PDB file of C-alpha atoms in Angstrom:
ATOM      1  CA  GLU A   1      84.584-230.505-209.029  1.00  0.00           C
ATOM      2  CA  ASN A   2      81.858-230.603-206.360  1.00  0.00           C
ATOM      3  CA  ASN A   3      84.233-232.580-204.099  1.00  0.00           C
ATOM      4  CA  PHE A   4      86.717-229.701-204.259  1.00  0.00           C
ATOM      5  CA  TYR A   5      84.085-227.113-203.387  1.00  0.00           C
ATOM      6  CA  GLY A   6      82.592-229.314-200.685  1.00  0.00           C
ATOM      7  CA  LEU A   7      85.981-229.873-199.058  1.00  0.00           C
ATOM      8  CA  SER A   8      86.836-226.212-199.409  1.00  0.00           C
ATOM      9  CA  GLY A   9      83.482-225.296-197.866  1.00  0.00           C
ATOM     10  CA  TYR A  10      84.168-227.491-194.832  1.00  0.00           C
ATOM     11  CA  TYR A  11      87.681-226.097-194.471  1.00  0.00           C
ATOM     12  CA  LEU A  12      86.355-222.525-194.627  1.00  0.00           C
ATOM     13  CA  PHE A  13      83.533-223.399-192.243  1.00  0.00           C
ATOM     14  CA  TRP A  14      85.982-224.635-189.617  1.00  0.00           C
ATOM     15  CA  LYS A  15      88.197-221.608-190.257  1.00  0.00           C
ATOM     16  CA  ALA A  16      85.146-219.367-189.740  1.00  0.00           C
ATOM     17  CA  ARG A  17      84.266-221.106-186.484  1.00  0.00           C
ATOM     18  CA  ARG A  18      87.773-220.386-185.229  1.00  0.00           C
ATOM     19  CA  SER A  19      87.983-216.816-186.513  1.00  0.00           C
ATOM     20  CA  GLY A  20      84.353-215.778-185.962  1.00  0.00           C
ATOM     21  CA  LYS A  21      84.619-213.581-189.086  1.00  0.00           C
ATOM     22  CA  ALA A  22      81.626-212.942-191.314  1.00  0.00           C
ATOM     23  CA  GLU A  23      83.859-213.036-194.417  1.00  0.00           C
ATOM     24  CA  ASP A  24      84.994-216.589-193.629  1.00  0.00           C
ATOM     25  CA  TYR A  25      81.395-217.764-193.172  1.00  0.00           C
ATOM     26  CA  TYR A  26      80.448-216.056-196.428  1.00  0.00           C
ATOM     27  CA  LEU A  27      83.276-217.765-198.333  1.00  0.00           C
ATOM     28  CA  ALA A  28      82.253-221.141-196.888  1.00  0.00           C
ATOM     29  CA  ALA A  29      78.649-220.505-197.936  1.00  0.00           C
ATOM     30  CA  VAL A  30      79.751-219.703-201.489  1.00  0.00           C
ATOM     31  CA  ASP A  31      81.731-222.927-201.757  1.00  0.00           C
ATOM     32  CA  PHE A  32      78.826-224.985-200.409  1.00  0.00           C
ATOM     33  CA  VAL A  33      76.523-223.427-203.038  1.00  0.00           C
ATOM     34  CA  ARG A  34      79.109-224.201-205.716  1.00  0.00           C
ATOM     35  CA  ALA A  35      79.336-227.783-204.468  1.00  0.00           C
ATOM     36  CA  ALA A  36      75.548-228.128-204.526  1.00  0.00           C
ATOM     37  CA  ASN A  37      75.313-226.664-208.044  1.00  0.00           C
ATOM     38  CA  SER A  38      78.135-228.661-209.597  1.00  0.00           C
ATOM     39  CA  GLY A  39      78.459-232.315-210.374  1.00  0.00           C
ATOM     40  CA  GLU A  40      76.105-234.961-211.585  1.00  0.00           C
ATOM     41  CA  LYS A  41      72.343-234.634-211.609  1.00  0.00           C
ATOM     42  CA  ASP A  42      71.885-238.025-209.938  1.00  0.00           C
ATOM     43  CA  ARG A  43      73.948-237.173-206.856  1.00  0.00           C
ATOM     44  CA  ASP A  44      73.117-238.522-203.443  1.00  0.00           C
ATOM     45  CA  ALA A  45      70.143-236.489-202.217  1.00  0.00           C
ATOM     46  CA  GLN A  46      71.414-236.472-198.627  1.00  0.00           C
ATOM     47  CA  ALA A  47      74.818-235.070-199.635  1.00  0.00           C
ATOM     48  CA  LEU A  48      73.139-232.411-201.750  1.00  0.00           C
ATOM     49  CA  ALA A  49      70.793-231.448-198.911  1.00  0.00           C
ATOM     50  CA  THR A  50      73.777-231.232-196.551  1.00  0.00           C
ATOM     51  CA  GLU A  51      75.631-228.872-198.918  1.00  0.00           C
ATOM     52  CA  TRP A  52      72.595-226.592-199.225  1.00  0.00           C
ATOM     53  CA  THR A  53      72.007-226.662-195.471  1.00  0.00           C
ATOM     54  CA  MET A  54      75.640-225.822-194.780  1.00  0.00           C
ATOM     55  CA  ALA A  55      75.434-222.961-197.303  1.00  0.00           C
ATOM     56  CA  GLU A  56      72.367-221.619-195.541  1.00  0.00           C
ATOM     57  CA  ASN A  57      73.865-221.993-192.066  1.00  0.00           C
ATOM     58  CA  CYS A  58      77.094-220.264-193.093  1.00  0.00           C
ATOM     59  CA  ALA A  59      75.215-217.417-194.811  1.00  0.00           C
ATOM     60  CA  ASP A  60      73.020-217.014-191.728  1.00  0.00           C
ATOM     61  CA  SER A  61      76.114-216.899-189.501  1.00  0.00           C
ATOM     62  CA  ALA A  62      77.721-214.236-191.679  1.00  0.00           C
ATOM     63  CA  ILE A  63      74.507-212.189-191.597  1.00  0.00           C
ATOM     64  CA  ARG A  64      74.219-212.559-187.803  1.00  0.00           C
ATOM     65  CA  ILE A  65      77.764-211.246-187.397  1.00  0.00           C
ATOM     66  CA  GLN A  66      77.413-208.524-190.025  1.00  0.00           C
ATOM     67  CA  PRO A  67      73.736-207.772-190.866  1.00  0.00           C
ATOM     68  CA  ASP A  68      74.620-205.510-193.815  1.00  0.00           C
ATOM     69  CA  ASN A  69      76.781-208.170-195.491  1.00  0.00           C
ATOM     70  CA  ILE A  70      75.176-208.020-198.936  1.00  0.00           C
ATOM     71  CA  PRO A  71      77.237-210.874-200.455  1.00  0.00           C
ATOM     72  CA  ALA A  72      76.104-213.194-197.636  1.00  0.00           C
ATOM     73  CA  ARG A  73      72.534-211.965-198.049  1.00  0.00           C
ATOM     74  CA  ASN A  74      72.807-212.751-201.771  1.00  0.00           C
ATOM     75  CA  VAL A  75      73.919-216.309-200.956  1.00  0.00           C
ATOM     76  CA  LYS A  76      70.921-216.602-198.637  1.00  0.00           C
ATOM     77  CA  ALA A  77      68.667-215.477-201.522  1.00  0.00           C
ATOM     78  CA  VAL A  78      70.133-218.211-203.742  1.00  0.00           C
ATOM     79  CA  VAL A  79      69.502-220.809-201.029  1.00  0.00           C
ATOM     80  CA  LEU A  80      65.915-219.589-200.604  1.00  0.00           C
ATOM     81  CA  SER A  81      65.317-219.759-204.339  1.00  0.00           C
ATOM     82  CA  GLU A  82      67.170-222.910-205.320  1.00  0.00           C
ATOM     83  CA  TYR A  83      66.936-225.127-202.248  1.00  0.00           C
ATOM     84  CA  ARG A  84      64.083-223.916-200.088  1.00  0.00           C
ATOM     85  CA  VAL A  85      61.979-223.130-203.203  1.00  0.00           C
ATOM     86  CA  GLN A  86      60.826-219.865-201.676  1.00  0.00           C
ATOM     87  CA  PRO A  87      61.336-217.444-204.567  1.00  0.00           C
ATOM     88  CA  MET A  88      59.186-214.701-203.058  1.00  0.00           C
ATOM     89  CA  GLN A  89      61.319-214.659-199.898  1.00  0.00           C
ATOM     90  CA  ALA A  90      64.405-214.583-202.114  1.00  0.00           C
ATOM     91  CA  VAL A  91      62.974-211.617-204.050  1.00  0.00           C
ATOM     92  CA  ALA A  92      62.145-209.787-200.810  1.00  0.00           C
ATOM     93  CA  LEU A  93      65.710-210.259-199.600  1.00  0.00           C
ATOM     94  CA  LEU A  94      67.107-209.086-202.941  1.00  0.00           C
ATOM     95  CA  ARG A  95      64.913-205.985-202.804  1.00  0.00           C
ATOM     96  CA  GLU A  96      66.274-205.211-199.334  1.00  0.00           C
ATOM     97  CA  ASN A  97      69.799-205.702-200.672  1.00  0.00           C
ATOM     98  CA  GLU A  98      69.077-203.358-203.569  1.00  0.00           C
ATOM     99  CA  LYS A  99      67.880-200.680-201.128  1.00  0.00           C
ATOM    100  CA  ARG A 100      71.138-201.058-199.202  1.00  0.00           C
ATOM    101  CA  ASP A 101      73.310-200.946-202.332  1.00  0.00           C
ATOM    102  CA  SER A 102      71.642-200.218-205.667  1.00  0.00           C
ATOM    103  CA  THR A 103      74.904-200.831-207.555  1.00  0.00           C
ATOM    104  CA  ASN A 104      75.593-204.383-206.355  1.00  0.00           C
ATOM    105  CA  ILE A 105      76.069-206.417-209.531  1.00  0.00           C
ATOM    106  CA  GLU A 106      75.539-209.779-207.855  1.00  0.00           C
ATOM    107  CA  THR A 107      72.197-208.704-206.369  1.00  0.00           C
ATOM    108  CA  HIS A 108      70.939-207.588-209.783  1.00  0.00           C
ATOM    109  CA  TYR A 109      72.239-210.722-211.499  1.00  0.00           C
ATOM    110  CA  ILE A 110      70.560-213.086-209.020  1.00  0.00           C
ATOM    111  CA  TYR A 111      67.343-211.079-209.342  1.00  0.00           C
ATOM    112  CA  LEU A 112      67.625-211.308-213.144  1.00  0.00           C
ATOM    113  CA  SER A 113      68.015-215.086-212.902  1.00  0.00           C
ATOM    114  CA  LEU A 114      64.891-215.378-210.745  1.00  0.00           C
ATOM    115  CA  LEU A 115      62.866-213.242-213.135  1.00  0.00           C
ATOM    116  CA  LYS A 116      64.063-215.235-216.125  1.00  0.00           C
ATOM    117  CA  LYS A 117      63.259-218.516-214.392  1.00  0.00           C
ATOM    118  CA  ALA A 118      59.749-217.219-213.610  1.00  0.00           C
ATOM    119  CA  GLY A 119      59.223-216.238-217.249  1.00  0.00           C
ATOM    120  CA  GLU A 120      58.995-212.530-216.373  1.00  0.00           C
ATOM    121  CA  LEU A 121      60.913-211.525-219.498  1.00  0.00           C
ATOM    122  CA  ASP A 122      59.969-207.834-219.566  1.00  0.00           C
ATOM    123  CA  LYS A 123      61.078-207.420-215.954  1.00  0.00           C
ATOM    124  CA  ALA A 124      64.204-209.458-216.673  1.00  0.00           C
ATOM    125  CA  ILE A 125      65.036-207.145-219.573  1.00  0.00           C
ATOM    126  CA  ARG A 126      64.696-204.111-217.301  1.00  0.00           C
ATOM    127  CA  ARG A 127      66.947-205.783-214.738  1.00  0.00           C
ATOM    128  CA  CYS A 128      69.476-206.589-217.453  1.00  0.00           C
ATOM    129  CA  GLU A 129      69.339-202.964-218.613  1.00  0.00           C
ATOM    130  CA  LYS A 130      70.315-201.979-215.066  1.00  0.00           C
ATOM    131  CA  LEU A 131      73.271-204.380-215.172  1.00  0.00           C
ATOM    132  CA  ILE A 132      74.366-202.973-218.528  1.00  0.00           C
ATOM    133  CA  SER A 133      74.092-199.414-217.178  1.00  0.00           C
ATOM    134  CA  LEU A 134      76.366-200.414-214.286  1.00  0.00           C
ATOM    135  CA  GLN A 135      78.882-202.289-216.463  1.00  0.00           C
ATOM    136  CA  PRO A 136      78.375-201.305-220.113  1.00  0.00           C
ATOM    137  CA  GLN A 137      81.553-203.067-221.261  1.00  0.00           C
ATOM    138  CA  ASN A 138      80.626-206.430-219.733  1.00  0.00           C
ATOM    139  CA  PRO A 139      79.869-208.763-222.652  1.00  0.00           C
ATOM    140  CA  GLU A 140      78.173-211.295-220.351  1.00  0.00           C
ATOM    141  CA  PHE A 141      75.306-208.875-219.719  1.00  0.00           C
ATOM    142  CA  LEU A 142      75.031-208.040-223.416  1.00  0.00           C
ATOM    143  CA  TYR A 143      74.849-211.752-224.276  1.00  0.00           C
ATOM    144  CA  GLU A 144      72.240-212.167-221.544  1.00  0.00           C
ATOM    145  CA  MET A 145      70.161-209.355-223.051  1.00  0.00           C
ATOM    146  CA  SER A 146      70.437-210.965-226.470  1.00  0.00           C
ATOM    147  CA  GLY A 147      69.150-214.220-225.029  1.00  0.00           C
ATOM    148  CA  LEU A 148      66.247-212.492-223.279  1.00  0.00           C
ATOM    149  CA  TYR A 149      65.139-210.810-226.481  1.00  0.00           C
ATOM    150  CA  GLY A 150      65.514-214.137-228.270  1.00  0.00           C
ATOM    151  CA  MET A 151      63.264-215.788-225.686  1.00  0.00           C
ATOM    152  CA  LYS A 152      60.682-213.055-226.345  1.00  0.00           C
ATOM    153  CA  GLY A 153      60.873-213.736-230.078  1.00  0.00           C
ATOM    154  CA  ASP A 154      62.402-210.314-230.822  1.00  0.00           C
ATOM    155  CA  SER A 155      65.104-211.442-233.229  1.00  0.00           C
ATOM    156  CA  LEU A 156      66.065-207.894-234.238  1.00  0.00           C
ATOM    157  CA  ASN A 157      67.003-206.786-230.712  1.00  0.00           C
ATOM    158  CA  ALA A 158      68.494-210.202-229.984  1.00  0.00           C
ATOM    159  CA  ARG A 159      70.815-209.728-232.971  1.00  0.00           C
ATOM    160  CA  VAL A 160      71.677-206.125-232.009  1.00  0.00           C
ATOM    161  CA  PHE A 161      72.773-207.173-228.510  1.00  0.00           C
ATOM    162  CA  LEU A 162      74.572-210.252-229.811  1.00  0.00           C
ATOM    163  CA  ASP A 163      76.573-208.123-232.245  1.00  0.00           C
ATOM    164  CA  LEU A 164      77.309-205.600-229.511  1.00  0.00           C
ATOM    165  CA  ALA A 165      78.454-208.340-227.128  1.00  0.00           C
ATOM    166  CA  VAL A 166      80.796-209.795-229.740  1.00  0.00           C
ATOM    167  CA  LYS A 167      82.195-206.338-230.509  1.00  0.00           C
ATOM    168  CA  VAL A 168      82.769-205.540-226.831  1.00  0.00           C
ATOM    169  CA  GLN A 169      84.372-208.925-226.252  1.00  0.00           C
ATOM    170  CA  ARG A 170      86.703-208.518-229.245  1.00  0.00           C
ATOM    171  CA  ASN A 171      87.672-204.993-228.202  1.00  0.00           C
ATOM    172  CA  ALA A 172      88.367-206.115-224.639  1.00  0.00           C
ATOM    173  CA  GLY A 173      90.704-208.792-225.953  1.00  0.00           C
ATOM    174  CA  SER A 174      92.570-206.378-228.207  1.00  0.00           C
ATOM    175  CA  GLY A 175      92.778-203.514-225.731  1.00  0.00           C
ATOM    176  CA  ILE A 176      90.738-201.262-228.073  1.00  0.00           C
ATOM    177  CA  LYS A 177      88.116-199.113-226.394  1.00  0.00           C
TER     178      LYS A 177
END
């Protein structure tokens, strides 16, 4: 799978170099992140570093062309967090993104992931509440909330959100609202 994303990333990178479009650089960056995050854990360190570096370079190019490109800025935040191990810089970038567009789901979800990884469960719950307020019928966010409460040891709320997620997911499949 990572070979597909890596090849796709290179194709999109060369397409972006020809077109000069921020969107093409962004799409290349996404595929390089996917390539870096997929595959075996014992992958060649140099290949992995190259994928992350290409993701960062493509995100930076998209941002240079279009400074308000929130999806590209979100990719940059992922690179800062996952590859550069600079979570505070990633958080600062996500906060800027949130000021630019407070309804961007991806920004909130990446921020939620960082908070969860840092063990900031109360803040992660508040972030997840924001996601649920933006997309109340998205079972993924309800499952996420259930997991957060479970991590806190709050089995009652974990069960409430799990039941709600299952209900929403069933209703979505049946067309019932």
